[in-house]
Amino acid sequence: MHTIMIDTSLDISIENTPQSRVAELDQDNLKFGRQFSDHMFIADYRDGQWQELRIVPFGPMEFNPALAVIHYGQTIFEGLKAYRSDAGQVRVFRPSANWARFNLSAERMCMPTIPEEIFVGGLKKLLQLDEAWVPNRPQSSLYIRPFMFATDEYIGIRPSDTYRFMIFTSPVGAYYSEPVRVKIETEYTRAFPGGTGYAKSAGNYAGALYPTVKAQKQGFHQLIWTDGLEHKYIEEAGTMNLAFVIDGKLISPQPSETILHGITRNSLLQMARDLGISVEERRVTVDEVVTALRDGKMQEAFGIGTAATLAPIAMISYQGEELPLPSPTDNAVGDQLRKALDDLRYGRAEDPHGWLMPIE
Ligand SMILES: Cc1ncc(COP(=O)(O)O)c(C=O)c1O
């Protein structure tokens, strides 16, 4: 073990893996979320302070069966990506935006917030060590998973006094291999006003499994969630926000307390504005979407998120009626946006908003 200083003047102890596993990585067959890089970052919260910042080899951890998180679900996470540019440089996409959202989630779940220098500084140091794990194939990236969980060894419902924050990473390829088929959900609900929908808390995802699996058994890739009160407004899809092109306008449901404030969505809408595309962020009704599809006025629909990037939608089902989207034409909005995002991430274009953080 040796202690090093990083530019944020954080003390992080580092235990290097005795044997890197990177040579075993098959970059041409990356499965989402299955392979993990050599190291992980850990910080513990105790006595009101984040302490014992360390990087250790990725591997199992021991826990007490009374660990609070296992029983009452006090845990949150983030998801972001690092990309290798065509010239070989590794850069992380908007880590400070994920840090800010992490702290919003933490507050909602009665957990301590974490300083940016630990979240971003720990991430930077981890990526410096595991740089070789950032793939260089088209559409590939290193998925980064920061998370925090309650570690009191106590059975009782109250916020834990102690927590662990961790980051590990996983090389990934494309998420969906084909345009997706989605179903507008009008029975089950993901999020409710006053609830936790805007937070990346694990329970939101556990609660979504049952209706999602049901839809998958009916042949859909994902659900489109609607509002919990009336099932009248479009919210989001699985782990993606949504955008539609209706009459040439890019329309996306406005994030709210029941819709996750997606960083990809925010970035792509900014890029659309930069490209001179007309953008509307507002509430979008189910009726508007279904009518536009039936009348042939919807040219494109796509899901947008870190994992899937921009996933074109092939078909939207509503109460048993299958409404296909037309095949995208040349210069479709989705294609323009995907290209602009790829050019940025893989270093083929300028970064006018300063979204990419180099790890060196
Ligand atoms: C519920 C949900 N909606 C939307 C998104 C997309 O957000 P982002 O673009 O920040 O990945 C995610 C993924 O984080 C998500 O889990």
PDB file of N, CA and C in Angstrom, residues 278-357:
ATOM      1  N   SER A 278     -35.650  23.067 -33.693  1.00  0.00           N
ATOM      2  CA  SER A 278     -36.629  23.667 -32.787  1.00  0.00           C
ATOM      3  C   SER A 278     -36.984  22.669 -31.671  1.00  0.00           C
ATOM      4  N   VAL A 279     -36.836  23.108 -30.405  1.00  0.00           N
ATOM      5  CA  VAL A 279     -36.988  22.209 -29.244  1.00  0.00           C
ATOM      6  C   VAL A 279     -38.118  22.698 -28.346  1.00  0.00           C
ATOM      7  N   GLU A 280     -38.964  21.757 -27.895  1.00  0.00           N
ATOM      8  CA  GLU A 280     -39.987  22.103 -26.900  1.00  0.00           C
ATOM      9  C   GLU A 280     -39.841  21.173 -25.703  1.00  0.00           C
ATOM     10  N   GLU A 281     -39.723  21.754 -24.505  1.00  0.00           N
ATOM     11  CA  GLU A 281     -39.711  20.967 -23.272  1.00  0.00           C
ATOM     12  C   GLU A 281     -40.972  21.327 -22.523  1.00  0.00           C
ATOM     13  N   ARG A 282     -41.836  20.347 -22.360  1.00  0.00           N
ATOM     14  CA  ARG A 282     -43.130  20.626 -21.731  1.00  0.00           C
ATOM     15  C   ARG A 282     -43.786  19.304 -21.375  1.00  0.00           C
ATOM     16  N   ARG A 283     -44.958  19.389 -20.751  1.00  0.00           N
ATOM     17  CA  ARG A 283     -45.711  18.158 -20.522  1.00  0.00           C
ATOM     18  C   ARG A 283     -46.215  17.650 -21.875  1.00  0.00           C
ATOM     19  N   VAL A 284     -46.174  16.351 -22.060  1.00  0.00           N
ATOM     20  CA  VAL A 284     -46.606  15.756 -23.327  1.00  0.00           C
ATOM     21  C   VAL A 284     -47.714  14.764 -22.992  1.00  0.00           C
ATOM     22  N   THR A 285     -48.857  14.895 -23.627  1.00  0.00           N
ATOM     23  CA  THR A 285     -49.954  13.970 -23.291  1.00  0.00           C
ATOM     24  C   THR A 285     -49.852  12.690 -24.113  1.00  0.00           C
ATOM     25  N   VAL A 286     -50.406  11.635 -23.538  1.00  0.00           N
ATOM     26  CA  VAL A 286     -50.496  10.353 -24.249  1.00  0.00           C
ATOM     27  C   VAL A 286     -51.314  10.564 -25.521  1.00  0.00           C
ATOM     28  N   ASP A 287     -52.382  11.334 -25.378  1.00  0.00           N
ATOM     29  CA  ASP A 287     -53.288  11.566 -26.503  1.00  0.00           C
ATOM     30  C   ASP A 287     -52.553  12.216 -27.682  1.00  0.00           C
ATOM     31  N   GLU A 288     -51.696  13.187 -27.351  1.00  0.00           N
ATOM     32  CA  GLU A 288     -50.940  13.884 -28.408  1.00  0.00           C
ATOM     33  C   GLU A 288     -50.024  12.905 -29.154  1.00  0.00           C
ATOM     34  N   VAL A 289     -49.375  12.030 -28.402  1.00  0.00           N
ATOM     35  CA  VAL A 289     -48.440  11.073 -29.003  1.00  0.00           C
ATOM     36  C   VAL A 289     -49.203  10.062 -29.864  1.00  0.00           C
ATOM     37  N   VAL A 290     -50.289   9.535 -29.317  1.00  0.00           N
ATOM     38  CA  VAL A 290     -51.054   8.516 -30.039  1.00  0.00           C
ATOM     39  C   VAL A 290     -51.687   9.122 -31.298  1.00  0.00           C
ATOM     40  N   THR A 291     -52.227  10.327 -31.162  1.00  0.00           N
ATOM     41  CA  THR A 291     -52.851  10.977 -32.324  1.00  0.00           C
ATOM     42  C   THR A 291     -51.805  11.265 -33.405  1.00  0.00           C
ATOM     43  N   ALA A 292     -50.650  11.769 -32.996  1.00  0.00           N
ATOM     44  CA  ALA A 292     -49.591  12.071 -33.976  1.00  0.00           C
ATOM     45  C   ALA A 292     -49.159  10.795 -34.703  1.00  0.00           C
ATOM     46  N   LEU A 293     -49.083   9.683 -33.950  1.00  0.00           N
ATOM     47  CA  LEU A 293     -48.699   8.414 -34.581  1.00  0.00           C
ATOM     48  C   LEU A 293     -49.776   7.962 -35.570  1.00  0.00           C
ATOM     49  N   ARG A 294     -51.027   8.030 -35.134  1.00  0.00           N
ATOM     50  CA  ARG A 294     -52.122   7.575 -36.007  1.00  0.00           C
ATOM     51  C   ARG A 294     -52.221   8.432 -37.269  1.00  0.00           C
ATOM     52  N   ASP A 295     -51.961   9.746 -37.120  1.00  0.00           N
ATOM     53  CA  ASP A 295     -52.106  10.662 -38.259  1.00  0.00           C
ATOM     54  C   ASP A 295     -50.830  10.772 -39.102  1.00  0.00           C
ATOM     55  N   GLY A 296     -49.809   9.984 -38.737  1.00  0.00           N
ATOM     56  CA  GLY A 296     -48.554  10.041 -39.501  1.00  0.00           C
ATOM     57  C   GLY A 296     -47.793  11.342 -39.309  1.00  0.00           C
ATOM     58  N   LYS A 297     -48.038  12.017 -38.171  1.00  0.00           N
ATOM     59  CA  LYS A 297     -47.346  13.293 -37.948  1.00  0.00           C
ATOM     60  C   LYS A 297     -46.110  13.142 -37.075  1.00  0.00           C
ATOM     61  N   MET A 298     -45.902  11.927 -36.548  1.00  0.00           N
ATOM     62  CA  MET A 298     -44.692  11.725 -35.751  1.00  0.00           C
ATOM     63  C   MET A 298     -43.633  11.097 -36.650  1.00  0.00           C
ATOM     64  N   GLN A 299     -42.538  11.831 -36.852  1.00  0.00           N
ATOM     65  CA  GLN A 299     -41.491  11.312 -37.737  1.00  0.00           C
ATOM     66  C   GLN A 299     -40.523  10.389 -36.999  1.00  0.00           C
ATOM     67  N   GLU A 300     -40.252  10.716 -35.709  1.00  0.00           N
ATOM     68  CA  GLU A 300     -39.258   9.931 -34.965  1.00  0.00           C
ATOM     69  C   GLU A 300     -39.619   9.928 -33.487  1.00  0.00           C
ATOM     70  N   ALA A 301     -39.147   8.889 -32.802  1.00  0.00           N
ATOM     71  CA  ALA A 301     -39.239   8.857 -31.339  1.00  0.00           C
ATOM     72  C   ALA A 301     -37.994   8.135 -30.863  1.00  0.00           C
ATOM     73  N   PHE A 302     -37.403   8.618 -29.775  1.00  0.00           N
ATOM     74  CA  PHE A 302     -36.247   7.895 -29.246  1.00  0.00           C
ATOM     75  C   PHE A 302     -36.120   8.050 -27.741  1.00  0.00           C
ATOM     76  N   GLY A 303     -35.460   7.033 -27.169  1.00  0.00           N
ATOM     77  CA  GLY A 303     -35.106   7.068 -25.755  1.00  0.00           C
ATOM     78  C   GLY A 303     -33.694   7.596 -25.653  1.00  0.00           C
ATOM     79  N   ILE A 304     -33.413   8.358 -24.576  1.00  0.00           N
ATOM     80  CA  ILE A 304     -32.075   8.919 -24.417  1.00  0.00           C
ATOM     81  C   ILE A 304     -31.592   8.749 -22.977  1.00  0.00           C
ATOM     82  N   GLY A 305     -30.407   8.178 -22.846  1.00  0.00           N
ATOM     83  CA  GLY A 305     -29.853   7.942 -21.519  1.00  0.00           C
ATOM     84  C   GLY A 305     -28.401   7.500 -21.643  1.00  0.00           C
ATOM     85  N   THR A 306     -27.695   7.499 -20.524  1.00  0.00           N
ATOM     86  CA  THR A 306     -26.272   7.161 -20.548  1.00  0.00           C
ATOM     87  C   THR A 306     -26.030   5.765 -21.108  1.00  0.00           C
ATOM     88  N   ALA A 307     -26.798   4.776 -20.632  1.00  0.00           N
ATOM     89  CA  ALA A 307     -26.527   3.392 -21.032  1.00  0.00           C
ATOM     90  C   ALA A 307     -26.833   3.190 -22.516  1.00  0.00           C
ATOM     91  N   ALA A 308     -28.023   3.606 -22.944  1.00  0.00           N
ATOM     92  CA  ALA A 308     -28.453   3.334 -24.321  1.00  0.00           C
ATOM     93  C   ALA A 308     -28.038   4.438 -25.295  1.00  0.00           C
ATOM     94  N   THR A 309     -27.577   5.568 -24.794  1.00  0.00           N
ATOM     95  CA  THR A 309     -27.267   6.764 -25.598  1.00  0.00           C
ATOM     96  C   THR A 309     -28.552   7.246 -26.277  1.00  0.00           C
ATOM     97  N   LEU A 310     -28.703   7.004 -27.590  1.00  0.00           N
ATOM     98  CA  LEU A 310     -29.932   7.425 -28.266  1.00  0.00           C
ATOM     99  C   LEU A 310     -30.508   6.180 -28.937  1.00  0.00           C
ATOM    100  N   ALA A 311     -31.613   5.694 -28.407  1.00  0.00           N
ATOM    101  CA  ALA A 311     -32.189   4.438 -28.907  1.00  0.00           C
ATOM    102  C   ALA A 311     -33.452   4.751 -29.712  1.00  0.00           C
ATOM    103  N   PRO A 312     -33.402   4.576 -31.033  1.00  0.00           N
ATOM    104  CA  PRO A 312     -34.594   4.837 -31.844  1.00  0.00           C
ATOM    105  C   PRO A 312     -35.726   3.883 -31.468  1.00  0.00           C
ATOM    106  N   ILE A 313     -36.939   4.391 -31.482  1.00  0.00           N
ATOM    107  CA  ILE A 313     -38.119   3.573 -31.177  1.00  0.00           C
ATOM    108  C   ILE A 313     -38.760   3.156 -32.505  1.00  0.00           C
ATOM    109  N   ALA A 314     -39.018   1.848 -32.634  1.00  0.00           N
ATOM    110  CA  ALA A 314     -39.596   1.318 -33.879  1.00  0.00           C
ATOM    111  C   ALA A 314     -41.116   1.292 -33.812  1.00  0.00           C
ATOM    112  N   MET A 315     -41.645   1.084 -32.579  1.00  0.00           N
ATOM    113  CA  MET A 315     -43.096   0.910 -32.443  1.00  0.00           C
ATOM    114  C   MET A 315     -43.532   1.277 -31.032  1.00  0.00           C
ATOM    115  N   ILE A 316     -44.670   1.956 -30.948  1.00  0.00           N
ATOM    116  CA  ILE A 316     -45.248   2.279 -29.642  1.00  0.00           C
ATOM    117  C   ILE A 316     -46.621   1.625 -29.582  1.00  0.00           C
ATOM    118  N   SER A 317     -46.848   0.872 -28.520  1.00  0.00           N
ATOM    119  CA  SER A 317     -48.147   0.205 -28.386  1.00  0.00           C
ATOM    120  C   SER A 317     -48.982   0.951 -27.342  1.00  0.00           C
ATOM    121  N   TYR A 318     -50.255   1.138 -27.659  1.00  0.00           N
ATOM    122  CA  TYR A 318     -51.142   1.799 -26.702  1.00  0.00           C
ATOM    123  C   TYR A 318     -52.452   1.023 -26.628  1.00  0.00           C
ATOM    124  N   GLN A 319     -52.716   0.488 -25.449  1.00  0.00           N
ATOM    125  CA  GLN A 319     -53.927  -0.308 -25.211  1.00  0.00           C
ATOM    126  C   GLN A 319     -54.190  -1.317 -26.326  1.00  0.00           C
ATOM    127  N   GLY A 320     -53.141  -2.062 -26.666  1.00  0.00           N
ATOM    128  CA  GLY A 320     -53.263  -3.149 -27.634  1.00  0.00           C
ATOM    129  C   GLY A 320     -53.090  -2.744 -29.089  1.00  0.00           C
ATOM    130  N   GLU A 321     -53.096  -1.423 -29.352  1.00  0.00           N
ATOM    131  CA  GLU A 321     -52.920  -0.972 -30.740  1.00  0.00           C
ATOM    132  C   GLU A 321     -51.427  -0.731 -30.998  1.00  0.00           C
ATOM    133  N   GLU A 322     -50.877  -1.370 -32.027  1.00  0.00           N
ATOM    134  CA  GLU A 322     -49.455  -1.211 -32.330  1.00  0.00           C
ATOM    135  C   GLU A 322     -49.275  -0.088 -33.336  1.00  0.00           C
ATOM    136  N   LEU A 323     -48.544   0.939 -32.957  1.00  0.00           N
ATOM    137  CA  LEU A 323     -48.389   2.121 -33.809  1.00  0.00           C
ATOM    138  C   LEU A 323     -46.929   2.229 -34.238  1.00  0.00           C
ATOM    139  N   PRO A 324     -46.608   1.800 -35.466  1.00  0.00           N
ATOM    140  CA  PRO A 324     -45.201   1.822 -35.899  1.00  0.00           C
ATOM    141  C   PRO A 324     -44.733   3.239 -36.233  1.00  0.00           C
ATOM    142  N   LEU A 325     -43.459   3.468 -36.040  1.00  0.00           N
ATOM    143  CA  LEU A 325     -42.829   4.731 -36.470  1.00  0.00           C
ATOM    144  C   LEU A 325     -42.328   4.540 -37.892  1.00  0.00           C
ATOM    145  N   PRO A 326     -42.320   5.583 -38.709  1.00  0.00           N
ATOM    146  CA  PRO A 326     -41.774   5.418 -40.062  1.00  0.00           C
ATOM    147  C   PRO A 326     -40.266   5.156 -40.008  1.00  0.00           C
ATOM    148  N   SER A 327     -39.712   4.563 -41.072  1.00  0.00           N
ATOM    149  CA  SER A 327     -38.248   4.390 -41.111  1.00  0.00           C
ATOM    150  C   SER A 327     -37.623   5.767 -41.203  1.00  0.00           C
ATOM    151  N   PRO A 328     -36.538   6.012 -40.426  1.00  0.00           N
ATOM    152  CA  PRO A 328     -35.933   7.351 -40.442  1.00  0.00           C
ATOM    153  C   PRO A 328     -35.431   7.734 -41.833  1.00  0.00           C
ATOM    154  N   THR A 329     -35.657   8.987 -42.194  1.00  0.00           N
ATOM    155  CA  THR A 329     -35.188   9.485 -43.488  1.00  0.00           C
ATOM    156  C   THR A 329     -33.746   9.987 -43.324  1.00  0.00           C
ATOM    157  N   ASP A 330     -33.106  10.318 -44.458  1.00  0.00           N
ATOM    158  CA  ASP A 330     -31.759  10.911 -44.380  1.00  0.00           C
ATOM    159  C   ASP A 330     -31.865  12.190 -43.576  1.00  0.00           C
ATOM    160  N   ASN A 331     -30.849  12.446 -42.782  1.00  0.00           N
ATOM    161  CA  ASN A 331     -30.806  13.672 -42.013  1.00  0.00           C
ATOM    162  C   ASN A 331     -31.888  13.752 -40.926  1.00  0.00           C
ATOM    163  N   ALA A 332     -32.372  12.585 -40.487  1.00  0.00           N
ATOM    164  CA  ALA A 332     -33.350  12.562 -39.396  1.00  0.00           C
ATOM    165  C   ALA A 332     -32.722  13.229 -38.171  1.00  0.00           C
ATOM    166  N   VAL A 333     -33.586  13.804 -37.327  1.00  0.00           N
ATOM    167  CA  VAL A 333     -33.087  14.517 -36.140  1.00  0.00           C
ATOM    168  C   VAL A 333     -32.257  13.576 -35.247  1.00  0.00           C
ATOM    169  N   GLY A 334     -32.767  12.350 -35.036  1.00  0.00           N
ATOM    170  CA  GLY A 334     -32.054  11.383 -34.191  1.00  0.00           C
ATOM    171  C   GLY A 334     -30.652  11.108 -34.719  1.00  0.00           C
ATOM    172  N   ASP A 335     -30.542  10.945 -36.030  1.00  0.00           N
ATOM    173  CA  ASP A 335     -29.226  10.684 -36.637  1.00  0.00           C
ATOM    174  C   ASP A 335     -28.291  11.876 -36.452  1.00  0.00           C
ATOM    175  N   GLN A 336     -28.845  13.054 -36.669  1.00  0.00           N
ATOM    176  CA  GLN A 336     -28.015  14.271 -36.502  1.00  0.00           C
ATOM    177  C   GLN A 336     -27.498  14.368 -35.071  1.00  0.00           C
ATOM    178  N   LEU A 337     -28.394  14.075 -34.115  1.00  0.00           N
ATOM    179  CA  LEU A 337     -27.988  14.197 -32.711  1.00  0.00           C
ATOM    180  C   LEU A 337     -26.994  13.117 -32.322  1.00  0.00           C
ATOM    181  N   ARG A 338     -27.236  11.899 -32.800  1.00  0.00           N
ATOM    182  CA  ARG A 338     -26.303  10.827 -32.456  1.00  0.00           C
ATOM    183  C   ARG A 338     -24.920  11.132 -33.021  1.00  0.00           C
ATOM    184  N   LYS A 339     -24.907  11.643 -34.232  1.00  0.00           N
ATOM    185  CA  LYS A 339     -23.619  11.961 -34.860  1.00  0.00           C
ATOM    186  C   LYS A 339     -22.925  13.080 -34.088  1.00  0.00           C
ATOM    187  N   ALA A 340     -23.706  14.109 -33.706  1.00  0.00           N
ATOM    188  CA  ALA A 340     -23.095  15.228 -32.971  1.00  0.00           C
ATOM    189  C   ALA A 340     -22.528  14.734 -31.638  1.00  0.00           C
ATOM    190  N   LEU A 341     -23.268  13.837 -30.976  1.00  0.00           N
ATOM    191  CA  LEU A 341     -22.800  13.313 -29.686  1.00  0.00           C
ATOM    192  C   LEU A 341     -21.568  12.426 -29.876  1.00  0.00           C
ATOM    193  N   ASP A 342     -21.593  11.568 -30.895  1.00  0.00           N
ATOM    194  CA  ASP A 342     -20.427  10.715 -31.181  1.00  0.00           C
ATOM    195  C   ASP A 342     -19.205  11.563 -31.504  1.00  0.00           C
ATOM    196  N   ASP A 343     -19.405  12.593 -32.324  1.00  0.00           N
ATOM    197  CA  ASP A 343     -18.273  13.447 -32.710  1.00  0.00           C
ATOM    198  C   ASP A 343     -17.652  14.087 -31.481  1.00  0.00           C
ATOM    199  N   LEU A 344     -18.525  14.471 -30.530  1.00  0.00           N
ATOM    200  CA  LEU A 344     -18.028  15.090 -29.308  1.00  0.00           C
ATOM    201  C   LEU A 344     -17.296  14.066 -28.444  1.00  0.00           C
ATOM    202  N   ARG A 345     -17.963  12.918 -28.209  1.00  0.00           N
ATOM    203  CA  ARG A 345     -17.406  11.926 -27.287  1.00  0.00           C
ATOM    204  C   ARG A 345     -16.109  11.325 -27.798  1.00  0.00           C
ATOM    205  N   TYR A 346     -16.044  11.095 -29.123  1.00  0.00           N
ATOM    206  CA  TYR A 346     -14.853  10.445 -29.662  1.00  0.00           C
ATOM    207  C   TYR A 346     -13.832  11.460 -30.189  1.00  0.00           C
ATOM    208  N   GLY A 347     -14.025  12.721 -29.801  1.00  0.00           N
ATOM    209  CA  GLY A 347     -13.006  13.737 -30.063  1.00  0.00           C
ATOM    210  C   GLY A 347     -12.925  14.198 -31.508  1.00  0.00           C
ATOM    211  N   ARG A 348     -14.040  14.061 -32.266  1.00  0.00           N
ATOM    212  CA  ARG A 348     -14.002  14.496 -33.675  1.00  0.00           C
ATOM    213  C   ARG A 348     -14.506  15.920 -33.821  1.00  0.00           C
ATOM    214  N   ALA A 349     -14.992  16.502 -32.733  1.00  0.00           N
ATOM    215  CA  ALA A 349     -15.519  17.872 -32.792  1.00  0.00           C
ATOM    216  C   ALA A 349     -15.077  18.621 -31.536  1.00  0.00           C
ATOM    217  N   GLU A 350     -15.180  19.920 -31.590  1.00  0.00           N
ATOM    218  CA  GLU A 350     -14.886  20.765 -30.423  1.00  0.00           C
ATOM    219  C   GLU A 350     -15.876  20.446 -29.304  1.00  0.00           C
ATOM    220  N   ASP A 351     -15.539  20.845 -28.094  1.00  0.00           N
ATOM    221  CA  ASP A 351     -16.395  20.624 -26.927  1.00  0.00           C
ATOM    222  C   ASP A 351     -16.801  22.011 -26.400  1.00  0.00           C
ATOM    223  N   PRO A 352     -17.784  22.658 -27.083  1.00  0.00           N
ATOM    224  CA  PRO A 352     -18.040  24.065 -26.784  1.00  0.00           C
ATOM    225  C   PRO A 352     -18.541  24.299 -25.361  1.00  0.00           C
ATOM    226  N   HIS A 353     -19.171  23.279 -24.747  1.00  0.00           N
ATOM    227  CA  HIS A 353     -19.731  23.483 -23.405  1.00  0.00           C
ATOM    228  C   HIS A 353     -18.811  22.953 -22.305  1.00  0.00           C
ATOM    229  N   GLY A 354     -17.645  22.436 -22.670  1.00  0.00           N
ATOM    230  CA  GLY A 354     -16.703  21.927 -21.661  1.00  0.00           C
ATOM    231  C   GLY A 354     -17.264  20.729 -20.908  1.00  0.00           C
ATOM    232  N   TRP A 355     -17.874  19.782 -21.644  1.00  0.00           N
ATOM    233  CA  TRP A 355     -18.541  18.647 -21.000  1.00  0.00           C
ATOM    234  C   TRP A 355     -17.600  17.463 -20.732  1.00  0.00           C
ATOM    235  N   LEU A 356     -16.468  17.421 -21.417  1.00  0.00           N
ATOM    236  CA  LEU A 356     -15.609  16.244 -21.286  1.00  0.00           C
ATOM    237  C   LEU A 356     -14.418  16.539 -20.377  1.00  0.00           C
ATOM    238  N   MET A 357     -14.261  15.724 -19.338  1.00  0.00           N
ATOM    239  CA  MET A 357     -13.153  15.932 -18.386  1.00  0.00           C
ATOM    240  C   MET A 357     -12.040  14.920 -18.688  1.00  0.00           C
TER     241      MET A 357
END
